[in-house]
Amino acid sequence: MKKILVLGCLLMSVVGLFGQNKASQEVEGYVINGVVEGKYKADKVYLLEQKEIQGETTVIDSANVVDNRYTFKGGNVKYPRMCFIKSAVPECTSPLLPFFLENGTIRIRGNADFFMNSEARGTINNDIFSFYNFLKRYVNDSLMRAFIIDSQIHGVQDEKTELEELRRRSDLMKRREREIETNVFEQYPDQVCAPYIVYLNMKHDLSLDELKALRAKIAPNLNEHPYTKQWDEFIRLKDFKVGSMMPDFSLPDQNGKMIRLADYRGKYVLIDFWASWCGPCMKEMPNVVKLYKACKGKNFEILGISLDNKKDTWTAAIKKNGMKWPQLCDFLAWATAPAKACGVQAIPQTILIDPQGEVIALGLRGVELEKKIKEVLNKK
């Protein structure tokens, strides 16, 4: 397998060199020449932009399909990025075709019934991404063939053996795919596909130190690319822990008055993320009410940050539960700035900070939360 990977990287070097062909280099901006194979039951395709990796897509252009061919043209692309050609056929099994939008002539060939099973070539990131997907398909196909051969030789095994074999194959596939991803990254740290592949496929499986080590290898020309900045933000959130400084924020209270975290500097502050629609939050709230009554006025404050998106349900929950501490909400739900800044993925979530703004506890609830707060307040 190592020989195959080495060969793959060598071939990618050749592919990359020829991907930037003379015709592509002479194009100002981008040209997309697409071919749809099979019976296409519509007269248009759409060009969709995705500004963030795994973010929302937006239609930015459309093109007529004539004799199964279409063309898109556009001006200079400052930051190459992942985009999609979307089928206009409602019953299309897989309507989105991914490719990197970048300067040059991009050639796309795909199937009318399954847009995902298509290939984009002609520019460097698309050539690299195409070969990367080829190598991954090779891994999947080779392991599947090995499984079929083993089944033919040994037949169906007992349940325990079959499960162990399934686990072994899955682990092997994951390791080989990781080798491919790492090799592509190491070979092309100056191309946009490098941060894209790491962020899309590797970020949750790597430790913080491993992510930082890979980030240090990204070429300087990509430091300002949105994908690299998205990676940096992921690292920052992953690194948010006890000992981090809590980012400042400002949000409106129930009366529309802007409340700023920095105004509470000098006090212990419990930041409580919650929502009226969150069952566990409502179940936990009596404990928080009890805690506030016990610790109010002891150099301590709670700031409630709601992830509600409707004012009436938010204020009704505050009144019903007797939540007397400052309550803040901008009705952006999970997109509210402090939730994003702290990487809040689930609620209820609590962050306890000291008078200097340093995080001293994360995610405490119930008895543990009460014990921690009383502990730090008794130190004064």
mmCIF file with all atom_site columns, C-alpha atoms in Angstrom, residues 45-216:
data_model
loop_
_atom_site.group_PDB
_atom_site.id
_atom_site.type_symbol
_atom_site.label_atom_id
_atom_site.label_alt_id
_atom_site.label_comp_id
_atom_site.label_asym_id
_atom_site.label_entity_id
_atom_site.label_seq_id
_atom_site.pdbx_PDB_ins_code
_atom_site.Cartn_x
_atom_site.Cartn_y
_atom_site.Cartn_z
_atom_site.occupancy
_atom_site.B_iso_or_equiv
_atom_site.pdbx_formal_charge
_atom_site.auth_seq_id
_atom_site.auth_comp_id
_atom_site.auth_asym_id
_atom_site.auth_atom_id
_atom_site.pdbx_PDB_model_num
ATOM 1   C CA . VAL A 1 45  ? -27.983 23.972  -14.229 1.00 0.00 ? 45  VAL A CA 1
ATOM 2   C CA . TYR A 1 46  ? -27.083 26.235  -11.311 1.00 0.00 ? 46  TYR A CA 1
ATOM 3   C CA . LEU A 1 47  ? -23.783 27.411  -9.863  1.00 0.00 ? 47  LEU A CA 1
ATOM 4   C CA . LEU A 1 48  ? -23.788 27.396  -6.054  1.00 0.00 ? 48  LEU A CA 1
ATOM 5   C CA . GLU A 1 49  ? -21.230 29.066  -3.803  1.00 0.00 ? 49  GLU A CA 1
ATOM 6   C CA . GLN A 1 50  ? -20.210 27.768  -0.378  1.00 0.00 ? 50  GLN A CA 1
ATOM 7   C CA . LYS A 1 51  ? -18.257 30.448  1.494   1.00 0.00 ? 51  LYS A CA 1
ATOM 8   C CA . GLU A 1 52  ? -17.449 28.249  4.508   1.00 0.00 ? 52  GLU A CA 1
ATOM 9   C CA . ILE A 1 53  ? -16.558 24.569  4.565   1.00 0.00 ? 53  ILE A CA 1
ATOM 10  C CA . GLN A 1 54  ? -19.801 22.688  5.273   1.00 0.00 ? 54  GLN A CA 1
ATOM 11  C CA . GLY A 1 55  ? -21.606 26.036  5.289   1.00 0.00 ? 55  GLY A CA 1
ATOM 12  C CA . GLU A 1 56  ? -24.776 27.087  3.537   1.00 0.00 ? 56  GLU A CA 1
ATOM 13  C CA . THR A 1 57  ? -24.840 27.272  -0.257  1.00 0.00 ? 57  THR A CA 1
ATOM 14  C CA . THR A 1 58  ? -26.086 30.201  -2.326  1.00 0.00 ? 58  THR A CA 1
ATOM 15  C CA . VAL A 1 59  ? -27.050 30.233  -6.005  1.00 0.00 ? 59  VAL A CA 1
ATOM 16  C CA . ILE A 1 60  ? -24.796 32.750  -7.784  1.00 0.00 ? 60  ILE A CA 1
ATOM 17  C CA . ASP A 1 61  ? -25.426 31.912  -11.449 1.00 0.00 ? 61  ASP A CA 1
ATOM 18  C CA . SER A 1 62  ? -27.325 29.682  -13.873 1.00 0.00 ? 62  SER A CA 1
ATOM 19  C CA . ALA A 1 63  ? -26.570 28.359  -17.345 1.00 0.00 ? 63  ALA A CA 1
ATOM 20  C CA . ASN A 1 64  ? -28.628 26.891  -20.152 1.00 0.00 ? 64  ASN A CA 1
ATOM 21  C CA . VAL A 1 65  ? -28.018 23.252  -21.033 1.00 0.00 ? 65  VAL A CA 1
ATOM 22  C CA . VAL A 1 66  ? -27.902 22.822  -24.825 1.00 0.00 ? 66  VAL A CA 1
ATOM 23  C CA . ASP A 1 67  ? -27.117 19.418  -26.346 1.00 0.00 ? 67  ASP A CA 1
ATOM 24  C CA . ASN A 1 68  ? -26.053 18.240  -22.878 1.00 0.00 ? 68  ASN A CA 1
ATOM 25  C CA . ARG A 1 69  ? -23.482 21.020  -22.564 1.00 0.00 ? 69  ARG A CA 1
ATOM 26  C CA . TYR A 1 70  ? -23.310 24.172  -20.448 1.00 0.00 ? 70  TYR A CA 1
ATOM 27  C CA . THR A 1 71  ? -20.862 26.995  -19.782 1.00 0.00 ? 71  THR A CA 1
ATOM 28  C CA . PHE A 1 72  ? -20.265 29.404  -16.909 1.00 0.00 ? 72  PHE A CA 1
ATOM 29  C CA . LYS A 1 73  ? -17.938 32.392  -17.122 1.00 0.00 ? 73  LYS A CA 1
ATOM 30  C CA . GLY A 1 74  ? -16.832 34.805  -14.420 1.00 0.00 ? 74  GLY A CA 1
ATOM 31  C CA . GLY A 1 75  ? -14.210 37.328  -13.357 1.00 0.00 ? 75  GLY A CA 1
ATOM 32  C CA . ASN A 1 76  ? -11.087 36.901  -11.274 1.00 0.00 ? 76  ASN A CA 1
ATOM 33  C CA . VAL A 1 77  ? -11.408 34.532  -8.295  1.00 0.00 ? 77  VAL A CA 1
ATOM 34  C CA . LYS A 1 78  ? -9.465  35.979  -5.364  1.00 0.00 ? 78  LYS A CA 1
ATOM 35  C CA . TYR A 1 79  ? -9.865  32.907  -3.156  1.00 0.00 ? 79  TYR A CA 1
ATOM 36  C CA . PRO A 1 80  ? -10.349 29.495  -4.804  1.00 0.00 ? 80  PRO A CA 1
ATOM 37  C CA . ARG A 1 81  ? -13.201 27.786  -2.965  1.00 0.00 ? 81  ARG A CA 1
ATOM 38  C CA . MET A 1 82  ? -15.524 24.813  -3.075  1.00 0.00 ? 82  MET A CA 1
ATOM 39  C CA . CYS A 1 83  ? -18.623 25.361  -5.215  1.00 0.00 ? 83  CYS A CA 1
ATOM 40  C CA . PHE A 1 84  ? -21.275 23.115  -6.714  1.00 0.00 ? 84  PHE A CA 1
ATOM 41  C CA . ILE A 1 85  ? -23.066 22.596  -9.990  1.00 0.00 ? 85  ILE A CA 1
ATOM 42  C CA . LYS A 1 86  ? -26.673 21.769  -9.114  1.00 0.00 ? 86  LYS A CA 1
ATOM 43  C CA . SER A 1 87  ? -29.061 19.780  -11.242 1.00 0.00 ? 87  SER A CA 1
ATOM 44  C CA . ALA A 1 88  ? -32.404 21.398  -12.024 1.00 0.00 ? 88  ALA A CA 1
ATOM 45  C CA . VAL A 1 89  ? -34.083 17.981  -12.118 1.00 0.00 ? 89  VAL A CA 1
ATOM 46  C CA . PRO A 1 90  ? -36.137 17.542  -8.891  1.00 0.00 ? 90  PRO A CA 1
ATOM 47  C CA . GLU A 1 91  ? -35.852 13.735  -8.888  1.00 0.00 ? 91  GLU A CA 1
ATOM 48  C CA . CYS A 1 92  ? -32.074 13.688  -9.432  1.00 0.00 ? 92  CYS A CA 1
ATOM 49  C CA . THR A 1 93  ? -30.619 11.154  -6.959  1.00 0.00 ? 93  THR A CA 1
ATOM 50  C CA . SER A 1 94  ? -27.584 13.281  -6.116  1.00 0.00 ? 94  SER A CA 1
ATOM 51  C CA . PRO A 1 95  ? -28.073 16.822  -7.450  1.00 0.00 ? 95  PRO A CA 1
ATOM 52  C CA . LEU A 1 96  ? -24.830 18.523  -6.271  1.00 0.00 ? 96  LEU A CA 1
ATOM 53  C CA . LEU A 1 97  ? -21.512 18.266  -8.103  1.00 0.00 ? 97  LEU A CA 1
ATOM 54  C CA . PRO A 1 98  ? -18.570 19.563  -6.013  1.00 0.00 ? 98  PRO A CA 1
ATOM 55  C CA . PHE A 1 99  ? -15.554 21.317  -7.535  1.00 0.00 ? 99  PHE A CA 1
ATOM 56  C CA . PHE A 1 100 ? -13.090 24.101  -6.772  1.00 0.00 ? 100 PHE A CA 1
ATOM 57  C CA . LEU A 1 101 ? -13.953 27.410  -8.389  1.00 0.00 ? 101 LEU A CA 1
ATOM 58  C CA . GLU A 1 102 ? -10.646 29.013  -9.368  1.00 0.00 ? 102 GLU A CA 1
ATOM 59  C CA . ASN A 1 103 ? -9.132  30.961  -12.224 1.00 0.00 ? 103 ASN A CA 1
ATOM 60  C CA . GLY A 1 104 ? -8.659  28.966  -15.423 1.00 0.00 ? 104 GLY A CA 1
ATOM 61  C CA . THR A 1 105 ? -10.650 26.634  -17.622 1.00 0.00 ? 105 THR A CA 1
ATOM 62  C CA . ILE A 1 106 ? -12.449 23.969  -15.616 1.00 0.00 ? 106 ILE A CA 1
ATOM 63  C CA . ARG A 1 107 ? -13.751 20.906  -17.442 1.00 0.00 ? 107 ARG A CA 1
ATOM 64  C CA . ILE A 1 108 ? -16.580 19.012  -15.794 1.00 0.00 ? 108 ILE A CA 1
ATOM 65  C CA . ARG A 1 109 ? -18.099 15.737  -16.941 1.00 0.00 ? 109 ARG A CA 1
ATOM 66  C CA . GLY A 1 110 ? -20.923 14.075  -15.043 1.00 0.00 ? 110 GLY A CA 1
ATOM 67  C CA . ASN A 1 111 ? -23.937 11.799  -15.123 1.00 0.00 ? 111 ASN A CA 1
ATOM 68  C CA . ALA A 1 112 ? -27.438 13.200  -15.546 1.00 0.00 ? 112 ALA A CA 1
ATOM 69  C CA . ASP A 1 113 ? -28.901 10.957  -12.828 1.00 0.00 ? 113 ASP A CA 1
ATOM 70  C CA . PHE A 1 114 ? -26.092 11.246  -10.288 1.00 0.00 ? 114 PHE A CA 1
ATOM 71  C CA . PHE A 1 115 ? -24.293 14.602  -10.291 1.00 0.00 ? 115 PHE A CA 1
ATOM 72  C CA . MET A 1 116 ? -22.079 13.650  -7.351  1.00 0.00 ? 116 MET A CA 1
ATOM 73  C CA . ASN A 1 117 ? -20.419 10.985  -9.490  1.00 0.00 ? 117 ASN A CA 1
ATOM 74  C CA . SER A 1 118 ? -18.720 13.601  -11.670 1.00 0.00 ? 118 SER A CA 1
ATOM 75  C CA . GLU A 1 119 ? -15.222 14.882  -12.167 1.00 0.00 ? 119 GLU A CA 1
ATOM 76  C CA . ALA A 1 120 ? -13.740 18.359  -12.526 1.00 0.00 ? 120 ALA A CA 1
ATOM 77  C CA . ARG A 1 121 ? -10.323 18.792  -14.161 1.00 0.00 ? 121 ARG A CA 1
ATOM 78  C CA . GLY A 1 122 ? -8.158  21.432  -15.788 1.00 0.00 ? 122 GLY A CA 1
ATOM 79  C CA . THR A 1 123 ? -7.032  23.588  -12.845 1.00 0.00 ? 123 THR A CA 1
ATOM 80  C CA . ILE A 1 124 ? -4.591  22.647  -10.128 1.00 0.00 ? 124 ILE A CA 1
ATOM 81  C CA . ASN A 1 125 ? -6.951  22.218  -7.160  1.00 0.00 ? 125 ASN A CA 1
ATOM 82  C CA . ASN A 1 126 ? -9.484  20.323  -9.235  1.00 0.00 ? 126 ASN A CA 1
ATOM 83  C CA . ASP A 1 127 ? -6.775  18.034  -10.626 1.00 0.00 ? 127 ASP A CA 1
ATOM 84  C CA . ILE A 1 128 ? -5.443  17.333  -7.129  1.00 0.00 ? 128 ILE A CA 1
ATOM 85  C CA . PHE A 1 129 ? -8.939  16.821  -5.705  1.00 0.00 ? 129 PHE A CA 1
ATOM 86  C CA . SER A 1 130 ? -9.812  14.491  -8.584  1.00 0.00 ? 130 SER A CA 1
ATOM 87  C CA . PHE A 1 131 ? -6.793  12.312  -7.931  1.00 0.00 ? 131 PHE A CA 1
ATOM 88  C CA . TYR A 1 132 ? -7.398  12.412  -4.175  1.00 0.00 ? 132 TYR A CA 1
ATOM 89  C CA . ASN A 1 133 ? -10.902 11.036  -4.756  1.00 0.00 ? 133 ASN A CA 1
ATOM 90  C CA . PHE A 1 134 ? -9.459  8.429   -7.141  1.00 0.00 ? 134 PHE A CA 1
ATOM 91  C CA . LEU A 1 135 ? -7.125  7.160   -4.430  1.00 0.00 ? 135 LEU A CA 1
ATOM 92  C CA . LYS A 1 136 ? -9.959  6.987   -1.892  1.00 0.00 ? 136 LYS A CA 1
ATOM 93  C CA . ARG A 1 137 ? -12.097 5.050   -4.349  1.00 0.00 ? 137 ARG A CA 1
ATOM 94  C CA . TYR A 1 138 ? -9.191  2.665   -4.890  1.00 0.00 ? 138 TYR A CA 1
ATOM 95  C CA . VAL A 1 139 ? -8.998  1.980   -1.151  1.00 0.00 ? 139 VAL A CA 1
ATOM 96  C CA . ASN A 1 140 ? -12.733 1.343   -0.907  1.00 0.00 ? 140 ASN A CA 1
ATOM 97  C CA . ASP A 1 141 ? -12.845 -0.826  -4.026  1.00 0.00 ? 141 ASP A CA 1
ATOM 98  C CA . SER A 1 142 ? -9.778  -2.896  -3.087  1.00 0.00 ? 142 SER A CA 1
ATOM 99  C CA . LEU A 1 143 ? -11.078 -3.631  0.410   1.00 0.00 ? 143 LEU A CA 1
ATOM 100 C CA . MET A 1 144 ? -14.489 -4.562  -0.970  1.00 0.00 ? 144 MET A CA 1
ATOM 101 C CA . ARG A 1 145 ? -12.883 -6.961  -3.470  1.00 0.00 ? 145 ARG A CA 1
ATOM 102 C CA . ALA A 1 146 ? -10.817 -8.504  -0.694  1.00 0.00 ? 146 ALA A CA 1
ATOM 103 C CA . PHE A 1 147 ? -14.014 -8.990  1.324   1.00 0.00 ? 147 PHE A CA 1
ATOM 104 C CA . ILE A 1 148 ? -15.751 -10.701 -1.613  1.00 0.00 ? 148 ILE A CA 1
ATOM 105 C CA . ILE A 1 149 ? -12.797 -13.028 -2.186  1.00 0.00 ? 149 ILE A CA 1
ATOM 106 C CA . ASP A 1 150 ? -12.624 -13.926 1.524   1.00 0.00 ? 150 ASP A CA 1
ATOM 107 C CA . SER A 1 151 ? -16.360 -14.656 1.508   1.00 0.00 ? 151 SER A CA 1
ATOM 108 C CA . GLN A 1 152 ? -15.977 -16.916 -1.508  1.00 0.00 ? 152 GLN A CA 1
ATOM 109 C CA . ILE A 1 153 ? -13.153 -18.844 0.160   1.00 0.00 ? 153 ILE A CA 1
ATOM 110 C CA . HIS A 1 154 ? -14.408 -19.069 3.741   1.00 0.00 ? 154 HIS A CA 1
ATOM 111 C CA . GLY A 1 155 ? -18.133 -18.561 3.375   1.00 0.00 ? 155 GLY A CA 1
ATOM 112 C CA . VAL A 1 156 ? -20.234 -16.886 6.037   1.00 0.00 ? 156 VAL A CA 1
ATOM 113 C CA . GLN A 1 157 ? -18.540 -17.047 9.459   1.00 0.00 ? 157 GLN A CA 1
ATOM 114 C CA . ASP A 1 158 ? -20.157 -16.976 12.883  1.00 0.00 ? 158 ASP A CA 1
ATOM 115 C CA . GLU A 1 159 ? -21.521 -13.627 14.094  1.00 0.00 ? 159 GLU A CA 1
ATOM 116 C CA . LYS A 1 160 ? -18.561 -12.846 16.373  1.00 0.00 ? 160 LYS A CA 1
ATOM 117 C CA . THR A 1 161 ? -16.006 -13.509 13.625  1.00 0.00 ? 161 THR A CA 1
ATOM 118 C CA . GLU A 1 162 ? -17.992 -11.466 11.112  1.00 0.00 ? 162 GLU A CA 1
ATOM 119 C CA . LEU A 1 163 ? -18.192 -8.498  13.501  1.00 0.00 ? 163 LEU A CA 1
ATOM 120 C CA . GLU A 1 164 ? -14.462 -8.676  14.245  1.00 0.00 ? 164 GLU A CA 1
ATOM 121 C CA . GLU A 1 165 ? -13.697 -8.805  10.528  1.00 0.00 ? 165 GLU A CA 1
ATOM 122 C CA . LEU A 1 166 ? -15.996 -5.857  9.852   1.00 0.00 ? 166 LEU A CA 1
ATOM 123 C CA . ARG A 1 167 ? -14.241 -3.860  12.588  1.00 0.00 ? 167 ARG A CA 1
ATOM 124 C CA . ARG A 1 168 ? -10.826 -4.796  11.186  1.00 0.00 ? 168 ARG A CA 1
ATOM 125 C CA . ARG A 1 169 ? -11.770 -3.716  7.664   1.00 0.00 ? 169 ARG A CA 1
ATOM 126 C CA . SER A 1 170 ? -13.275 -0.461  8.908   1.00 0.00 ? 170 SER A CA 1
ATOM 127 C CA . ASP A 1 171 ? -10.148 0.381   10.890  1.00 0.00 ? 171 ASP A CA 1
ATOM 128 C CA . LEU A 1 172 ? -7.935  -0.494  7.930   1.00 0.00 ? 172 LEU A CA 1
ATOM 129 C CA . MET A 1 173 ? -10.000 1.661   5.593   1.00 0.00 ? 173 MET A CA 1
ATOM 130 C CA . LYS A 1 174 ? -9.827  4.582   8.002   1.00 0.00 ? 174 LYS A CA 1
ATOM 131 C CA . ARG A 1 175 ? -6.034  4.259   8.353   1.00 0.00 ? 175 ARG A CA 1
ATOM 132 C CA . ARG A 1 176 ? -5.490  4.088   4.611   1.00 0.00 ? 176 ARG A CA 1
ATOM 133 C CA . GLU A 1 177 ? -7.778  7.049   3.953   1.00 0.00 ? 177 GLU A CA 1
ATOM 134 C CA . ARG A 1 178 ? -5.900  9.005   6.616   1.00 0.00 ? 178 ARG A CA 1
ATOM 135 C CA . GLU A 1 179 ? -2.599  8.177   4.867   1.00 0.00 ? 179 GLU A CA 1
ATOM 136 C CA . ILE A 1 180 ? -4.013  9.493   1.592   1.00 0.00 ? 180 ILE A CA 1
ATOM 137 C CA . GLU A 1 181 ? -5.288  12.698  3.231   1.00 0.00 ? 181 GLU A CA 1
ATOM 138 C CA . THR A 1 182 ? -1.980  13.284  4.986   1.00 0.00 ? 182 THR A CA 1
ATOM 139 C CA . ASN A 1 183 ? 0.033   12.659  1.821   1.00 0.00 ? 183 ASN A CA 1
ATOM 140 C CA . VAL A 1 184 ? -2.087  15.069  -0.205  1.00 0.00 ? 184 VAL A CA 1
ATOM 141 C CA . PHE A 1 185 ? -1.684  17.694  2.498   1.00 0.00 ? 185 PHE A CA 1
ATOM 142 C CA . GLU A 1 186 ? 2.086   17.185  2.734   1.00 0.00 ? 186 GLU A CA 1
ATOM 143 C CA . GLN A 1 187 ? 2.437   17.327  -1.052  1.00 0.00 ? 187 GLN A CA 1
ATOM 144 C CA . TYR A 1 188 ? 0.395   20.492  -1.567  1.00 0.00 ? 188 TYR A CA 1
ATOM 145 C CA . PRO A 1 189 ? 0.440   22.706  1.558   1.00 0.00 ? 189 PRO A CA 1
ATOM 146 C CA . ASP A 1 190 ? 0.282   25.786  -0.700  1.00 0.00 ? 190 ASP A CA 1
ATOM 147 C CA . GLN A 1 191 ? -2.967  24.791  -2.429  1.00 0.00 ? 191 GLN A CA 1
ATOM 148 C CA . VAL A 1 192 ? -6.505  25.408  -1.156  1.00 0.00 ? 192 VAL A CA 1
ATOM 149 C CA . CYS A 1 193 ? -7.394  21.715  -1.257  1.00 0.00 ? 193 CYS A CA 1
ATOM 150 C CA . ALA A 1 194 ? -4.945  21.158  1.650   1.00 0.00 ? 194 ALA A CA 1
ATOM 151 C CA . PRO A 1 195 ? -6.828  23.065  4.394   1.00 0.00 ? 195 PRO A CA 1
ATOM 152 C CA . TYR A 1 196 ? -10.117 21.953  2.838   1.00 0.00 ? 196 TYR A CA 1
ATOM 153 C CA . ILE A 1 197 ? -9.324  18.232  3.123   1.00 0.00 ? 197 ILE A CA 1
ATOM 154 C CA . VAL A 1 198 ? -7.984  18.528  6.665   1.00 0.00 ? 198 VAL A CA 1
ATOM 155 C CA . TYR A 1 199 ? -10.916 20.590  7.918   1.00 0.00 ? 199 TYR A CA 1
ATOM 156 C CA . LEU A 1 200 ? -13.541 18.468  6.165   1.00 0.00 ? 200 LEU A CA 1
ATOM 157 C CA . ASN A 1 201 ? -12.248 14.993  6.997   1.00 0.00 ? 201 ASN A CA 1
ATOM 158 C CA . MET A 1 202 ? -9.629  15.104  9.741   1.00 0.00 ? 202 MET A CA 1
ATOM 159 C CA . LYS A 1 203 ? -10.401 17.826  12.265  1.00 0.00 ? 203 LYS A CA 1
ATOM 160 C CA . HIS A 1 204 ? -12.489 15.714  14.652  1.00 0.00 ? 204 HIS A CA 1
ATOM 161 C CA . ASP A 1 205 ? -10.045 12.792  14.658  1.00 0.00 ? 205 ASP A CA 1
ATOM 162 C CA . LEU A 1 206 ? -6.887  14.774  15.403  1.00 0.00 ? 206 LEU A CA 1
ATOM 163 C CA . SER A 1 207 ? -5.725  16.054  18.751  1.00 0.00 ? 207 SER A CA 1
ATOM 164 C CA . LEU A 1 208 ? -5.266  19.761  19.315  1.00 0.00 ? 208 LEU A CA 1
ATOM 165 C CA . ASP A 1 209 ? -1.483  19.368  19.085  1.00 0.00 ? 209 ASP A CA 1
ATOM 166 C CA . GLU A 1 210 ? -1.790  17.453  15.806  1.00 0.00 ? 210 GLU A CA 1
ATOM 167 C CA . LEU A 1 211 ? -4.061  20.124  14.350  1.00 0.00 ? 211 LEU A CA 1
ATOM 168 C CA . LYS A 1 212 ? -1.629  22.849  15.375  1.00 0.00 ? 212 LYS A CA 1
ATOM 169 C CA . ALA A 1 213 ? 1.311   20.933  13.885  1.00 0.00 ? 213 ALA A CA 1
ATOM 170 C CA . LEU A 1 214 ? -0.477  20.575  10.537  1.00 0.00 ? 214 LEU A CA 1
ATOM 171 C CA . ARG A 1 215 ? -1.571  24.212  10.614  1.00 0.00 ? 215 ARG A CA 1
ATOM 172 C CA . ALA A 1 216 ? 2.072   25.265  10.968  1.00 0.00 ? 216 ALA A CA 1
#
